[in-house]
Each structure stands twice: as structure tokens, then as C-alpha cells.
Coordinates of C-alpha atoms in Angstrom, one line a residue:
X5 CA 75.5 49.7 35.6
X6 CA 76.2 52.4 32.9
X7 CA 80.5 52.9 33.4
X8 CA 81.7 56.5 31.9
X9 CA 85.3 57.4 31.3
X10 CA 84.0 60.7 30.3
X11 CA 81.1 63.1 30.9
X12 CA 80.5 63.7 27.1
X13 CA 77.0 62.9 26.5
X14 CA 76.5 62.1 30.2
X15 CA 72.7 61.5 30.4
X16 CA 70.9 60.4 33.7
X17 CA 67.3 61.2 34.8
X18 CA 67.5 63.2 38.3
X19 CA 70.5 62.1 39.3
X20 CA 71.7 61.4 42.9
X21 CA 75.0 61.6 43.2
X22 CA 77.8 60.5 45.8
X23 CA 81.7 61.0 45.5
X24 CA 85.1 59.4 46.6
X25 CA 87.7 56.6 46.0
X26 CA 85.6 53.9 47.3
X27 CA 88.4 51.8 48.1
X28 CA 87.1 48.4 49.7
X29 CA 83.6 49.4 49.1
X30 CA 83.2 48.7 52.5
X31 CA 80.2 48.9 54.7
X32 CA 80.6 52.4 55.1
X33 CA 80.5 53.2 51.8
X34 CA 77.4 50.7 51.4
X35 CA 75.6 52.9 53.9
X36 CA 76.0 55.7 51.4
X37 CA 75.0 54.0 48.6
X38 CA 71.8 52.4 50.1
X39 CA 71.3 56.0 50.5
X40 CA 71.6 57.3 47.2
X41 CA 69.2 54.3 46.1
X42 CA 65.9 55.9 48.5
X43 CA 66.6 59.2 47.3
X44 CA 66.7 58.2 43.7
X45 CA 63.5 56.1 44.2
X46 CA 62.0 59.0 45.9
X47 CA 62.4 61.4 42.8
X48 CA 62.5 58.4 39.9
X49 CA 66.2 59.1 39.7
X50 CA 69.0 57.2 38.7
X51 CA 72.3 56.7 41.0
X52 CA 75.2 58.3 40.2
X53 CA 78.8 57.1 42.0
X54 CA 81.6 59.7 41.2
X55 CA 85.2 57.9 41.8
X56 CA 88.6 59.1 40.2
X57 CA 91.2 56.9 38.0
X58 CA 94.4 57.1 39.7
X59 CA 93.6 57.1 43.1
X60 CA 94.9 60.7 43.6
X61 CA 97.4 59.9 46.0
X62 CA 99.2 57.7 43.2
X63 CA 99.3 61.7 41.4
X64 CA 99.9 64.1 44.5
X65 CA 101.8 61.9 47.3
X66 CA 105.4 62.0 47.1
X67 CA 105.7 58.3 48.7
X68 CA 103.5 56.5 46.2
X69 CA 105.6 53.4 46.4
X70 CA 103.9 53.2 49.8
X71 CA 100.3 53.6 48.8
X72 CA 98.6 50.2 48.7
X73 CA 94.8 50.0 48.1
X74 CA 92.1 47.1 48.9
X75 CA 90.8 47.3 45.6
X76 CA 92.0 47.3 42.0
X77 CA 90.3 49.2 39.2
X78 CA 88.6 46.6 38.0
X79 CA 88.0 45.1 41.2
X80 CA 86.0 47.7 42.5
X81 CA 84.1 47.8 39.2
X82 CA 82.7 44.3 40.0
X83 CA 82.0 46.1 43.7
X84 CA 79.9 49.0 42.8
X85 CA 78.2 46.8 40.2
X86 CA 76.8 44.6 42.8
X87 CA 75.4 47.2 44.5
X88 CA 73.0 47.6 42.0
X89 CA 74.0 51.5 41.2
X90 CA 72.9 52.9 37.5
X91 CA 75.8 55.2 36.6
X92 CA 80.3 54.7 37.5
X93 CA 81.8 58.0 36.7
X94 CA 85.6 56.9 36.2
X95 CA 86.7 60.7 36.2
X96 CA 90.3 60.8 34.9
X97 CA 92.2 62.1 37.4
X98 CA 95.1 64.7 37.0
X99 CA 98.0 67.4 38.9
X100 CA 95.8 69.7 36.3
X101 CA 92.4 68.5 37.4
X102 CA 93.8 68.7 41.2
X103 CA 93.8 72.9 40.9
X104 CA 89.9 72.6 40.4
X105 CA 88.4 74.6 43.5
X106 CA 85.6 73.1 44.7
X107 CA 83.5 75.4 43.4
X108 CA 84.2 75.2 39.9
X109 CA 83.8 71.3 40.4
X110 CA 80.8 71.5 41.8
X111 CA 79.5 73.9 39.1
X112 CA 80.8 72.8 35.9
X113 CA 80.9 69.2 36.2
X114 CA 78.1 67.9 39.0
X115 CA 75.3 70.6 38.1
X116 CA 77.0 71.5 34.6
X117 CA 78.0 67.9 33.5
X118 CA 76.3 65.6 35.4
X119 CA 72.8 67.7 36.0
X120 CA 73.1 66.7 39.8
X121 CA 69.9 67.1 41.6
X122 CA 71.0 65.7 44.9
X123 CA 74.3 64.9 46.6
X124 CA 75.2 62.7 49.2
X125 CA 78.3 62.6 51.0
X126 CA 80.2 60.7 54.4
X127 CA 80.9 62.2 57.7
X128 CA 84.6 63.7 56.9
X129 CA 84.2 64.8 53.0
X130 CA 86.4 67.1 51.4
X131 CA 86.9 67.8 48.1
X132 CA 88.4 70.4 45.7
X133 CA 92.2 71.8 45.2
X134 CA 93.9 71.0 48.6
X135 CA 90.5 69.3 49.6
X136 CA 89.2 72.3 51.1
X137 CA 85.6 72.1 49.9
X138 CA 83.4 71.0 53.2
X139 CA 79.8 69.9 54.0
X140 CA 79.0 73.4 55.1
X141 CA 80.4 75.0 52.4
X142 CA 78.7 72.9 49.9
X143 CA 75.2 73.9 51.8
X144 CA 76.2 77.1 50.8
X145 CA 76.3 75.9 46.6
X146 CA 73.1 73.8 47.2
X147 CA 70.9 76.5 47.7
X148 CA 72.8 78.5 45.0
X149 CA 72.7 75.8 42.3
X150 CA 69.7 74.3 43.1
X151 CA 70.6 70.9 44.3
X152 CA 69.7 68.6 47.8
X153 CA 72.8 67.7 50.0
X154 CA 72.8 65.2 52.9
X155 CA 75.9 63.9 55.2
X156 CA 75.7 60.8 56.9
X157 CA 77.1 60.0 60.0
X158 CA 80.2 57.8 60.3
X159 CA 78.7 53.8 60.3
X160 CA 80.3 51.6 63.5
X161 CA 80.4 48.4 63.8
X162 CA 81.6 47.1 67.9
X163 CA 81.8 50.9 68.6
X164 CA 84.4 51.1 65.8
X165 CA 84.2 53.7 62.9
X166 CA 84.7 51.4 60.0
X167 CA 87.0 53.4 57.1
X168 CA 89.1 51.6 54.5
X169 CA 92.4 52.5 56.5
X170 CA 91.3 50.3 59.2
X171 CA 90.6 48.1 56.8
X172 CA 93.9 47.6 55.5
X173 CA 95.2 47.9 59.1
X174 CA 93.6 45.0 59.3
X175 CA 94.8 43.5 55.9
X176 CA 98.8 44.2 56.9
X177 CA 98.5 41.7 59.9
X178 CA 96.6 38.9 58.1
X179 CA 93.3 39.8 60.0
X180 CA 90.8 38.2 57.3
X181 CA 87.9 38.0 59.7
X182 CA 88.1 41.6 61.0
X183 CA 89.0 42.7 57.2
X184 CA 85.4 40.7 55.9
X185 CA 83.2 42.1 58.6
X186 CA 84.4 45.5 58.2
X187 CA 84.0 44.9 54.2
X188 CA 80.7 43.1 54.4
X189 CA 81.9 40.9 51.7
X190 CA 84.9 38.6 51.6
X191 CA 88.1 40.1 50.5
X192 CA 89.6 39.0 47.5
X193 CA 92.2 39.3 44.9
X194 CA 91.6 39.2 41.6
X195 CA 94.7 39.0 38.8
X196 CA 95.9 36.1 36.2
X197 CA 97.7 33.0 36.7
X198 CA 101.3 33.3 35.4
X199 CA 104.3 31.3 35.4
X200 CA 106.1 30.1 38.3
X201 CA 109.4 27.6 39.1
X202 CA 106.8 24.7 39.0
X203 CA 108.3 23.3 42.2
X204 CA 105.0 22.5 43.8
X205 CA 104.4 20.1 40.6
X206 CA 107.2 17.7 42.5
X207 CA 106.3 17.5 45.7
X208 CA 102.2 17.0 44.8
X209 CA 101.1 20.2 45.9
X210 CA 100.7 21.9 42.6
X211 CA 99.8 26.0 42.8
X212 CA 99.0 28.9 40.5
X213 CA 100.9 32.0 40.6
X214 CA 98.9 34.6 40.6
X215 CA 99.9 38.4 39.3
X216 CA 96.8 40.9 40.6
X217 CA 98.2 43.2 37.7
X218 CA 98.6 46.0 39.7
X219 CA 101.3 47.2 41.7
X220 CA 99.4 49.4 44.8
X221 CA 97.2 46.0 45.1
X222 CA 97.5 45.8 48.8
X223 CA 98.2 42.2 49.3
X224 CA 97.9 40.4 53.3
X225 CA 100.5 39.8 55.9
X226 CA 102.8 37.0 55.0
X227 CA 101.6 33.0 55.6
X228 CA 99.0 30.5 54.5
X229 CA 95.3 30.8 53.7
X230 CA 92.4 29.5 53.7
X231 CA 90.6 30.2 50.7
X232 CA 88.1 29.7 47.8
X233 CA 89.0 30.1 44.0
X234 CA 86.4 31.2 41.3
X235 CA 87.2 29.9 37.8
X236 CA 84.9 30.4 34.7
X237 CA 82.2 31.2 37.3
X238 CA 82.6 27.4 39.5
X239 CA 83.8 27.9 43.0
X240 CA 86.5 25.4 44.3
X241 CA 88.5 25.5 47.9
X242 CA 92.3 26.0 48.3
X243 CA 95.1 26.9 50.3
X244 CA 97.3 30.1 49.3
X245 CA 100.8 31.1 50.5
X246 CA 101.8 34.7 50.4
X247 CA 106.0 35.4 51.1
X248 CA 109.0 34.5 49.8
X249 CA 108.8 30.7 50.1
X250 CA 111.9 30.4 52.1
X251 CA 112.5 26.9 51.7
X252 CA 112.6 27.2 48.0
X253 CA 113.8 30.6 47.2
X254 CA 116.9 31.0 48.3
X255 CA 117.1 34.6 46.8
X256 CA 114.5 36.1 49.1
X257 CA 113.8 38.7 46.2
X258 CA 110.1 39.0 45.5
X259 CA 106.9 38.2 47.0
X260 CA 105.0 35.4 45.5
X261 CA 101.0 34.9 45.7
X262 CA 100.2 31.0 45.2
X263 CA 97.2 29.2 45.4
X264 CA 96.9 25.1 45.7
X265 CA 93.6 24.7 44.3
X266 CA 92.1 21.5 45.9
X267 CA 90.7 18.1 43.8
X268 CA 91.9 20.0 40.2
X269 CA 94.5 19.7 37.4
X270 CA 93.0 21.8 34.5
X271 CA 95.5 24.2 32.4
X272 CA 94.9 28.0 33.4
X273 CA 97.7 29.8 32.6
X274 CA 96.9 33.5 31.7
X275 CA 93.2 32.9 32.8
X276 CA 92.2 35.6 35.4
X277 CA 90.8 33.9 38.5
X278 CA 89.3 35.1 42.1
X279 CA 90.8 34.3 45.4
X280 CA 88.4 34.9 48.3
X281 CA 89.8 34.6 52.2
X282 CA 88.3 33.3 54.9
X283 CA 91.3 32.4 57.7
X284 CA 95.1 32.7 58.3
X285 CA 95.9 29.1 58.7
X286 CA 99.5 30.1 60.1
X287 CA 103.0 32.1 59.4
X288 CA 105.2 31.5 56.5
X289 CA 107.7 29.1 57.8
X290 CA 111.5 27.8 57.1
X291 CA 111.6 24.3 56.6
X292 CA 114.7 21.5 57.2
X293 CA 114.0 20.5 53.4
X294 CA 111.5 19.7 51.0
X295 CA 109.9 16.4 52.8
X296 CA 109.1 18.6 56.2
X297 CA 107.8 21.2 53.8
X298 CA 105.5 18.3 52.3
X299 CA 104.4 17.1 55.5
X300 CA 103.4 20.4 56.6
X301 CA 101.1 21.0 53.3
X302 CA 99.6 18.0 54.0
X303 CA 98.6 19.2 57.7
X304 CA 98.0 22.3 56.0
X305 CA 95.2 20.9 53.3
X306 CA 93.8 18.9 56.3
X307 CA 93.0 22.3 58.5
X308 CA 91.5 23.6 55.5
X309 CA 89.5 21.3 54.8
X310 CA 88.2 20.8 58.1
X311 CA 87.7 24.6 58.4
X312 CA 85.1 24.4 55.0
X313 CA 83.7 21.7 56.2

């Protein structure tokens, strides 16, 4: 996969192109790119995803300190790249480049940038200044500019129209199963392993704090996980606590991510690591003191390990 901060020497033969934030890169959105794939097979063309860098709420939306996403940047990099696409357009996105009408987007940068030949999109697209660009009146441009458009029908899974805000719906109440079958993949959280108050160190349950390096990261419901850790490419099995450790933290100021990784005591500090979930194993809890805290990481480790087994 070819990844392009710019369209300056954009070259791609035929290309089939599809648009949006791709947040989650969910099953939905996997529809739409299998779809991209037969039509650039078809015509010996090369896929083309067309995503923007803010999300452009983070420019337009006057409550941006609300707007969390599934996916990081670079996250949804390692997404799209397993789909097997040719071409990430990482289109820089702006209040200036917001004015665009749909019309100039479509003609200057698809057909004039890009060279699109054919242009998929999902069931509710809109694009444009004040997204007012629509399937029907892209039809419209298609036949003027000489390009294929196709819009496929919203995907459902158990008679539910699967979209990235369900997702993270789903995500906010510590729903991993629902969040993984509406994803197709596991959900994970991908950041570096900083410093913490090294409290776990004393009671045997040693963790690694992990930062996901970007604030609109939208992490799960507080409470206890079951998970699996990918470091330097070798998967192990853990348990991960998301809150404010009450027991311990007495100034109830942040929210900390920490992961016990299971049957390892290697130095990682500042490495960047994966986190995959598979269960919420319970709440987060207040404990009488540190031994009923260590008795219920023990019972913990054991549910965990009985769930992987």
C-alpha cells in the first residue's frame, strides 16, 4: 500500500476510488472496499481509499473535546493496509479545504488529481462544503466527467445497520463482543508504554502503562479485560484495567490504561505495543486495601486464563 500525504505526482493505473473517515474500518467499510477490489480487477486498476487528516469534526465541531474515534491515524493505517488496497490518500484536511463545493472536489482533485475512473460510495454519502454533494448529484458529474459511480446498500448484521457510531456505542459500555463482530476484527489500542507509580511491582501484579498518543482515542467503559498483547511481533495474554484505580489513586484525576502482561518481565518502556480485547471480565472496583485488591487480581488472572484457554 502506496500512503500519499499529497496528490503531487499521484500516479495510479484506472483508478477506483472510494471516500470517507473510515473510522473502525468496520465491516461496512470492508463491504466497500471488497468492492473497489472487483471493479479494479475488472478494468486492471489499482484501488484508491480517499480519507482526510484531522477527522473533520476535530476542524469544524465546536465540541471537539467530545469527539472520540475507534481508530488512531496510524492505527487505521495498519487497517486499510490489511485489506490489501494499492493507494491511502491522507488528504490534509482544513476550514479552507472545507469551502470546496463538491463540484470543484470532484473536478479538480478525483478526475483532475487522482485521474478517477470509477467511484464507489456507502448508502448515506455526502460530501463537499456543508456536505451537500449526494449520490444523485454525483450521477449528474459522472456522466459529465466521464467516470463510473456505484452506491451500496447499508451492510446489516442481526437486522442491524452496522456504522462506526454504533460501534463506539458499543465501545462506551465495555461491549467488546458486539464492538469485534461489528468490526470484523478485534479492537485494539495501539500506543507506547510509559511510566507509571510502579505500584503493581509490590503487590506481584506488575503492568504497563500504556499512552495511545492521541487524545480523541476512544478508549472502553471503565473495568478489567481480557486481553492479548503484541510485542516485537509475539503475541502473549493479559489482563488490562481501564479507570482511575481507586484503591491506589486517591486523587481520582486521570484515567489510566494498564495491562498485566502474563508469564513476562522484559524492560519495554517507550516500546509501542498492541492490546487486543476479547471480554469485560468485570467493573472497576474499591477495595478495603491492598491485600483484597491482591486477592481479587489473582481471581482475576484465573478468569482470564480460563477464558483463553
Amino acid at each position: 500500500m502506496k500512503v500519499h500525504t499529497d496528490l503531487n505526482n499521484f500516479s495510479a493505473k484506472n483508478p477506483v476510488v472510494t471516500i470517507g473517515t473510515f473510522d473502525g474500518v468496520h465491516l461496512g467499510h470492508k463491504k466497500v472496499i471488497k468492492r473497489i477490489q472487483e471493479l479494479a480487477k475488472a478494468v486492471n486498476g489499482e484501488t484508491v481509499i480517499f480519507t482526510f487528516y484531522p477527522h473533520p469534526r476535530l476542524v469544524l465541531d465546536t465540541n471537539q473535546a467530545e469527539l472520540r474515534l475507534i481508530n488512531t491515524l496510524e492505527e487505521k493505517k495498519i487497517l486499510l493496509e490489511a485489506t490489501g488496497i494499492d493507494h491511502l490518500v491522507i488528504y490534509p484536511f482544513t476550514k479552507e479545504f472545507s469551502k470546496l463545493s463538491y463540484t470543484d472536489f470532484v473536478e479538480k482533485i478525483l478526475v483532475g488529481k487522482i485521474g478517477m475512473k470509477s467511484l464507489v460510495v456507502g448508502y448515506d454519502h455526502k460530501f463537499g462544503h456543508k456536505r451537500k454533494g449526494t449520490y444523485e448529484d454525483l450521477k449528474v458529474y459522472a456522466d459529465k466527467l466521464n467516470f463510473n459511480i456505484e452506491q451500496l446498500e447499508v451492510l446489516n448484521v442481526d437486522a442491524i445497520d452496522i456504522s462506526s457510531t454504533k460501534i463506539r456505542q458499543a465501545l462506551s459500555q465495555g461491549d467488546i463482543e458486539t464492538t469485534n463482530k461489528y468490526l470484523g476484527h478485534r479492537y485494539f489500542i495501539k500506543g507506547i508504554v510509559v511510566d507509571g507509580k510502579k505500584i503493581g511491582h509490590e503487590i506481584g501484579f506488575p503492568t504497563a502503562n500504556i499512552d495511545p498518543q492521541e487524545s480523541y482515542k476512544l478508549v472502553p467503559k471503565d473495568g478489567v479485560y481480557a486481553v492479548k498483547v503484541e510485542i516485537d511481533e509475539v503475541m502473549y495474554t493479559g489482563m488490562l484495567n481501564i479507570g482511575f484505580r481507586p484503591t491506589v489513586n486517591h486523587q481520582m484525576d486521570n484515567r489510566s490504561i494498564e495491562v498485566n502482561i502474563f508469564d513476562f518481565d522484559e524492560n519495554i518502556y517507550y516500546k509501542n505495543i498492541s492490546i487486543y480485547f476479547y471480554k469485560r471480565i468485570r467493573n472497576e472496583q474499591m477495595f478495603k486495601g491492598i491485600d483484597a485488591l491482591k486477592e481479587q487480581l489473582i481471581k482475576d488472572k484465573e478468569t482470564v486464563l480460563e477464558l483463553f484457554k
